[in-house]
Tab-separated table of C-alpha atoms in Angstrom:
chain	number	residue	atom	x	y	z
A	1	MET	CA	-75.038	-15.480	-8.079
A	2	THR	CA	-74.222	-12.397	-10.081
A	3	MET	CA	-70.713	-10.647	-11.115
A	4	LYS	CA	-71.824	-7.878	-8.347
A	5	LYS	CA	-71.759	-10.474	-5.877
A	6	ILE	CA	-68.744	-12.222	-6.857
A	7	VAL	CA	-66.875	-8.719	-6.753
A	8	LYS	CA	-68.600	-7.854	-3.321
A	9	LEU	CA	-66.853	-11.357	-1.902
A	10	LEU	CA	-63.452	-9.936	-2.529
A	11	VAL	CA	-64.540	-6.547	-1.140
A	12	ASP	CA	-65.776	-8.097	1.870
A	13	SER	CA	-62.081	-9.776	2.372
A	14	GLY	CA	-60.751	-6.709	2.319
A	15	ILE	CA	-59.657	-5.669	-1.337
A	16	ASP	CA	-60.291	-2.441	-2.714
A	17	GLU	CA	-63.359	-2.133	-4.868
A	18	ASN	CA	-61.565	-1.279	-8.241
A	19	GLU	CA	-59.222	-3.975	-7.607
A	20	ALA	CA	-61.555	-6.505	-7.012
A	21	LYS	CA	-63.673	-5.416	-10.081
A	22	CYS	CA	-60.113	-5.831	-12.080
A	23	GLU	CA	-59.573	-9.132	-10.684
A	24	VAL	CA	-62.785	-10.462	-11.582
A	25	ASN	CA	-62.445	-9.250	-14.936
A	26	ILE	CA	-59.137	-10.906	-15.087
A	27	LEU	CA	-60.298	-14.401	-14.284
A	28	ALA	CA	-63.177	-14.095	-16.667
A	29	GLU	CA	-61.058	-13.338	-19.378
A	30	HIS	CA	-58.509	-16.004	-18.562
A	31	PHE	CA	-60.967	-18.753	-17.484
A	32	CYS	CA	-64.171	-18.002	-19.640
A	33	ASN	CA	-62.527	-15.980	-22.660
A	34	TYR	CA	-64.982	-13.144	-21.746
A	35	THR	CA	-64.060	-9.866	-22.316
A	36	ALA	CA	-64.921	-6.183	-21.804
A	37	ASN	CA	-66.283	-6.205	-25.501
A	38	ASP	CA	-68.599	-8.890	-24.842
A	39	TYR	CA	-69.723	-7.214	-21.702
A	40	VAL	CA	-70.273	-4.040	-23.896
A	41	ARG	CA	-72.330	-5.963	-26.356
A	42	GLY	CA	-74.485	-7.367	-23.810
A	43	ILE	CA	-73.195	-10.801	-23.767
A	44	PRO	CA	-74.505	-12.940	-20.604
A	45	LEU	CA	-72.067	-15.248	-19.047
A	46	THR	CA	-73.807	-18.717	-18.685
A	47	ASP	CA	-74.481	-20.171	-15.204
A	48	GLU	CA	-71.406	-22.154	-15.385
A	49	GLN	CA	-68.994	-19.835	-16.098
A	50	ILE	CA	-70.256	-17.581	-13.299
A	51	ASP	CA	-69.941	-20.770	-11.109
A	52	LEU	CA	-66.225	-21.205	-12.517
A	53	ILE	CA	-65.208	-17.426	-11.634
A	54	ARG	CA	-67.113	-17.703	-8.155
A	55	SER	CA	-64.975	-20.684	-7.514
A	56	LYS	CA	-61.842	-19.390	-8.619
A	57	VAL	CA	-62.553	-15.826	-6.071
A	58	GLU	CA	-63.140	-18.267	-3.303
A	59	TYR	CA	-60.041	-19.947	-3.692
A	60	ARG	CA	-58.116	-16.719	-3.846
A	61	ILE	CA	-59.695	-15.480	-0.739
A	62	LYS	CA	-59.541	-18.538	1.340
A	63	ASN	CA	-55.999	-18.993	0.225
A	64	LYS	CA	-54.609	-15.481	-0.162
A	65	VAL	CA	-53.218	-16.163	-3.348
A	66	PRO	CA	-52.581	-13.382	-5.874
A	67	VAL	CA	-54.869	-13.637	-8.803
A	68	GLN	CA	-51.772	-13.744	-11.136
A	69	TYR	CA	-50.692	-17.178	-9.860
A	70	ILE	CA	-54.396	-18.435	-10.151
A	71	THR	CA	-54.080	-17.489	-14.189
A	72	GLY	CA	-50.430	-18.172	-13.933
A	73	LYS	CA	-49.702	-14.555	-16.062
A	74	ALA	CA	-48.894	-11.211	-15.361
A	75	TRP	CA	-49.124	-7.870	-17.835
A	76	PHE	CA	-45.971	-5.897	-17.938
A	77	MET	CA	-44.749	-3.454	-20.547
A	78	GLY	CA	-47.084	-4.224	-22.859
A	79	ASP	CA	-46.981	-8.277	-22.632
A	80	TYR	CA	-48.480	-11.043	-20.661
A	81	TYR	CA	-45.375	-12.898	-18.733
A	82	LYS	CA	-45.712	-16.403	-17.185
A	83	VAL	CA	-45.464	-15.949	-13.398
A	84	SER	CA	-45.639	-18.787	-10.601
A	85	PRO	CA	-44.907	-19.006	-6.992
A	86	ASP	CA	-41.041	-19.235	-8.102
A	87	VAL	CA	-41.100	-15.788	-9.210
A	88	LEU	CA	-42.022	-12.311	-7.978
A	89	ILE	CA	-45.075	-10.699	-9.622
A	90	PRO	CA	-44.258	-7.727	-11.918
A	91	ARG	CA	-45.653	-4.363	-10.434
A	92	ASP	CA	-45.873	-1.212	-11.710
A	93	GLU	CA	-42.620	-0.034	-10.236
A	94	THR	CA	-40.424	-2.184	-12.055
A	95	GLU	CA	-42.221	-0.885	-15.468
A	96	LEU	CA	-40.521	2.637	-14.266
A	97	LEU	CA	-37.047	0.591	-13.754
A	98	ALA	CA	-37.768	-0.829	-17.283
A	99	ASN	CA	-38.686	2.294	-18.881
A	100	LEU	CA	-35.518	4.165	-17.648
A	101	ALA	CA	-33.299	1.610	-18.294
A	102	ILE	CA	-34.880	1.596	-21.885
A	103	GLU	CA	-34.403	5.208	-22.244
A	104	ILE	CA	-30.651	5.442	-21.071
A	105	VAL	CA	-29.956	2.331	-23.324
A	106	ARG	CA	-31.321	4.132	-26.517
A	107	ASN	CA	-29.845	7.550	-25.634
A	108	ASN	CA	-26.453	6.215	-25.278
A	109	ASN	CA	-26.438	3.327	-28.127
A	110	LEU	CA	-25.380	0.743	-25.096
A	111	LYS	CA	-25.409	-2.997	-26.378
A	112	ASN	CA	-24.543	-4.974	-23.321
A	113	VAL	CA	-26.651	-5.311	-20.079
A	114	LEU	CA	-27.075	-7.327	-16.949
A	115	ASP	CA	-30.087	-7.967	-15.215
A	116	ILE	CA	-29.261	-9.162	-11.673
A	117	GLY	CA	-31.931	-11.184	-9.784
A	118	THR	CA	-33.903	-11.549	-13.288
A	119	GLY	CA	-36.599	-13.746	-11.920
A	120	SER	CA	-39.508	-13.722	-14.344
A	121	GLY	CA	-37.171	-12.264	-16.877
A	122	CYS	CA	-39.627	-9.494	-17.408
A	123	LEU	CA	-36.911	-6.677	-16.912
A	124	ALA	CA	-34.352	-8.469	-19.232
A	125	CYS	CA	-37.097	-9.425	-21.762
A	126	SER	CA	-38.513	-5.801	-21.986
A	127	ILE	CA	-35.170	-4.132	-22.434
A	128	ALA	CA	-34.308	-6.654	-25.124
A	129	LYS	CA	-37.513	-5.938	-26.799
A	130	TYR	CA	-37.655	-2.304	-26.671
A	131	THR	CA	-33.492	-1.616	-27.677
A	132	ASP	CA	-31.218	-2.997	-29.884
A	133	ALA	CA	-29.051	-4.417	-26.828
A	134	VAL	CA	-28.593	-8.038	-25.800
A	135	VAL	CA	-28.951	-8.749	-22.084
A	136	LEU	CA	-28.125	-11.348	-19.464
A	137	GLY	CA	-30.389	-11.892	-17.010
A	138	ILE	CA	-29.097	-14.035	-13.968
A	139	ASP	CA	-30.825	-15.628	-11.052
A	140	ILE	CA	-29.716	-17.776	-7.973
A	141	SER	CA	-33.048	-19.774	-8.817
A	142	SER	CA	-33.194	-22.640	-11.122
A	143	ASP	CA	-36.773	-22.618	-11.130
A	144	ALA	CA	-37.188	-18.969	-11.606
A	145	LEU	CA	-34.650	-19.420	-14.655
A	146	ARG	CA	-37.347	-21.837	-16.165
A	147	VAL	CA	-39.887	-18.981	-16.181
A	148	ALA	CA	-38.065	-16.749	-17.560
A	149	LEU	CA	-36.882	-19.157	-20.274
A	150	ASP	CA	-40.778	-19.877	-20.978
A	151	ASN	CA	-41.079	-16.115	-21.279
A	152	VAL	CA	-38.099	-15.284	-23.727
A	153	SER	CA	-39.508	-18.089	-25.967
A	154	THR	CA	-43.192	-16.663	-25.925
A	155	LEU	CA	-41.696	-13.101	-26.865
A	156	ASN	CA	-39.473	-14.597	-29.673
A	157	LEU	CA	-36.439	-12.857	-27.818
A	158	ASN	CA	-34.002	-15.935	-28.086
A	159	ASN	CA	-30.360	-14.803	-28.532
A	160	ARG	CA	-31.499	-10.990	-27.650
A	161	ALA	CA	-32.604	-11.903	-23.949
A	162	VAL	CA	-30.314	-14.646	-22.450
A	163	PHE	CA	-29.961	-16.513	-19.153
A	164	ARG	CA	-27.927	-17.966	-16.751
A	165	LYS	CA	-27.479	-19.308	-13.150
A	166	SER	CA	-25.514	-17.185	-10.841
A	167	ASP	CA	-25.341	-16.123	-7.092
A	168	LEU	CA	-24.869	-12.560	-7.837
A	169	PHE	CA	-21.691	-12.211	-10.106
A	170	ASN	CA	-20.164	-15.940	-9.141
A	171	LYS	CA	-20.744	-17.045	-12.743
A	172	ILE	CA	-20.000	-13.619	-14.325
A	173	HIS	CA	-16.509	-14.459	-15.995
A	174	ASP	CA	-13.860	-11.907	-15.774
A	175	ASN	CA	-13.742	-10.903	-19.463
A	176	GLU	CA	-17.408	-10.020	-19.736
A	177	LYS	CA	-18.056	-6.322	-19.071
A	178	PHE	CA	-21.277	-4.595	-19.378
A	179	ASP	CA	-22.443	-1.345	-20.389
A	180	ILE	CA	-25.372	-0.804	-18.088
A	181	ILE	CA	-26.003	-3.326	-14.929
A	182	VAL	CA	-29.611	-3.193	-13.551
A	183	SER	CA	-31.437	-4.630	-10.671
A	184	ASN	CA	-34.611	-4.913	-8.751
A	185	PRO	CA	-33.360	-6.893	-5.737
A	186	PRO	CA	-34.607	-8.188	-2.655
A	187	TYR	CA	-34.550	-4.989	-0.439
A	188	ILE	CA	-37.497	-5.815	2.286
A	189	SER	CA	-35.724	-5.941	5.845
A	190	LYS	CA	-36.190	-9.555	7.307
A	191	ASP	CA	-38.240	-7.994	10.246
A	192	THR	CA	-41.155	-6.342	8.226
A	193	GLN	CA	-44.538	-7.366	8.706
A	194	LEU	CA	-46.127	-8.190	5.109
A	195	GLU	CA	-49.550	-8.951	4.085
A	196	GLU	CA	-50.360	-12.725	3.683
A	197	GLU	CA	-50.505	-12.396	-0.048
A	198	VAL	CA	-47.337	-10.758	-0.461
A	199	LEU	CA	-46.085	-13.606	1.568
A	200	LYS	CA	-46.766	-16.096	-0.942
A	201	GLU	CA	-44.169	-14.612	-3.084
A	202	PRO	CA	-40.622	-16.186	-3.458
A	203	HIS	CA	-39.253	-15.038	-0.209
A	204	ILE	CA	-35.827	-15.409	-1.878
A	205	ALA	CA	-37.012	-12.630	-3.915
A	206	LEU	CA	-38.155	-10.498	-1.348
A	207	PHE	CA	-36.194	-10.226	1.761
A	208	ALA	CA	-32.343	-9.026	2.384
A	209	ASP	CA	-30.473	-8.728	5.463
A	210	GLU	CA	-28.646	-5.834	6.780
A	211	ASN	CA	-32.102	-4.165	7.129
A	212	GLY	CA	-32.665	-4.527	3.249
A	213	TYR	CA	-29.390	-3.356	1.911
A	214	GLU	CA	-27.311	-6.745	1.788
A	215	PHE	CA	-27.847	-7.076	-1.953
A	216	TYR	CA	-27.483	-3.267	-2.803
A	217	ARG	CA	-23.825	-3.161	-0.972
A	218	LYS	CA	-22.945	-6.564	-2.421
A	219	ILE	CA	-23.756	-5.467	-6.281
A	220	ILE	CA	-22.310	-2.141	-5.727
A	221	GLN	CA	-19.386	-3.149	-4.388
A	222	SER	CA	-18.565	-5.732	-7.149
A	223	ALA	CA	-19.948	-3.548	-10.079
A	224	PRO	CA	-16.979	-1.811	-11.006
A	225	SER	CA	-15.260	-5.140	-11.925
A	226	TYR	CA	-17.839	-5.800	-14.191
A	227	LEU	CA	-18.834	-2.474	-15.652
A	228	LYS	CA	-17.256	-0.370	-18.811
A	229	ARG	CA	-15.996	2.959	-18.063
A	230	GLY	CA	-18.855	5.317	-18.445
A	231	GLY	CA	-21.169	2.497	-17.779
A	232	TYR	CA	-24.291	2.558	-15.547
A	233	LEU	CA	-25.671	0.750	-12.568
A	234	MET	CA	-29.320	0.985	-11.597
A	235	PHE	CA	-31.553	-0.100	-8.867
A	236	GLU	CA	-35.342	-0.053	-8.141
A	237	LEU	CA	-35.720	1.297	-4.150
A	238	GLY	CA	-37.472	0.115	-1.474
A	239	LEU	CA	-39.323	2.555	0.624
A	240	GLY	CA	-36.756	5.376	2.200
A	241	GLU	CA	-33.823	3.371	1.290
A	242	ALA	CA	-32.781	5.918	-1.362
A	243	LEU	CA	-30.260	8.109	0.834
A	244	ASN	CA	-28.366	5.300	2.175
A	245	VAL	CA	-28.016	3.369	-1.099
A	246	LYS	CA	-26.572	6.760	-2.686
A	247	LYS	CA	-24.053	6.874	0.370
A	248	MET	CA	-23.051	3.156	-1.043
A	249	LEU	CA	-22.467	4.470	-4.534
A	250	GLU	CA	-20.316	7.806	-3.954
A	251	HIS	CA	-17.509	5.986	-3.347
A	252	ASP	CA	-17.045	4.553	-6.965
A	253	PHE	CA	-20.037	6.147	-9.163
A	254	THR	CA	-20.860	9.800	-10.248
A	255	ASP	CA	-23.619	11.541	-11.728
A	256	ILE	CA	-25.830	9.981	-9.059
A	257	THR	CA	-29.873	10.598	-9.777
A	258	ILE	CA	-32.905	9.530	-7.623
A	259	LYS	CA	-36.174	9.258	-9.569
A	260	LYS	CA	-39.429	9.553	-7.927
A	261	ASP	CA	-42.738	7.311	-8.771
A	262	LEU	CA	-46.226	8.522	-9.240
A	263	ALA	CA	-47.160	8.591	-5.602
A	264	GLY	CA	-43.853	10.584	-4.570
A	265	ILE	CA	-41.836	7.966	-3.394
A	266	GLU	CA	-37.883	7.638	-4.094
A	267	ARG	CA	-38.425	4.189	-6.074
A	268	LEU	CA	-35.329	4.423	-8.807
A	269	ILE	CA	-31.557	5.280	-8.438
A	270	TYR	CA	-28.848	5.197	-10.986
A	271	ALA	CA	-25.273	6.279	-11.452
A	272	LYS	CA	-22.228	6.315	-13.819
A	273	TYR	CA	-19.272	4.351	-13.454
A	274	GLN	CA	-15.906	6.960	-13.941
């Protein structure tokens, strides 16, 4: 079998052709140490390597497992992060959140950041890496925190990004105050029909009650107790959620700003606590 035929297996299973090519390349590099540079130089894959890649693709198709869970890593903000079925796979939308948080932290010389629902730790680690801030990442899942701790160690960010098990703010001390709170919370309504592949990701990190608004409401209500005056609260948004989240923020926050992603979807929101 050729690489083109392996790509066709993915395409025939319903995956976009460009995405299929990308996934096959990811598998080739991870399992066979075969890079784009090898391809350009005309170095062929062996029959054994092609068979290995094919077997991974067939497993992916049969079990609807995201390729990142097969390789155990995902690319985010210039680094590979360890991922497992215990954490969400980092996405481009969350890179927008990371970049905006980094910009605000740098421009305002902020020092203390709280990342709620840290998962793999990708957001916390990215902010710590590209700013002078110390980031506390919290999550209710012990399994997710183990992944985050592996990532902070791999990236050599110990003592810059730290982690704690907490159900929202319940393990945050009364005297802990932050310059900025960021979160990519669960925001999918529980009656939403998702692709089987997405459902391989942890449901606790995907779904929220109150038609998807549960964690926005809870965080917005409690955040003033843990933010410094003039501090920021920032979220990633689900599709169509910007207006309702904005209304929730209006009680205690000012300078509410909504940002769109490259597809024109209102994807980020942030506001200032006065």
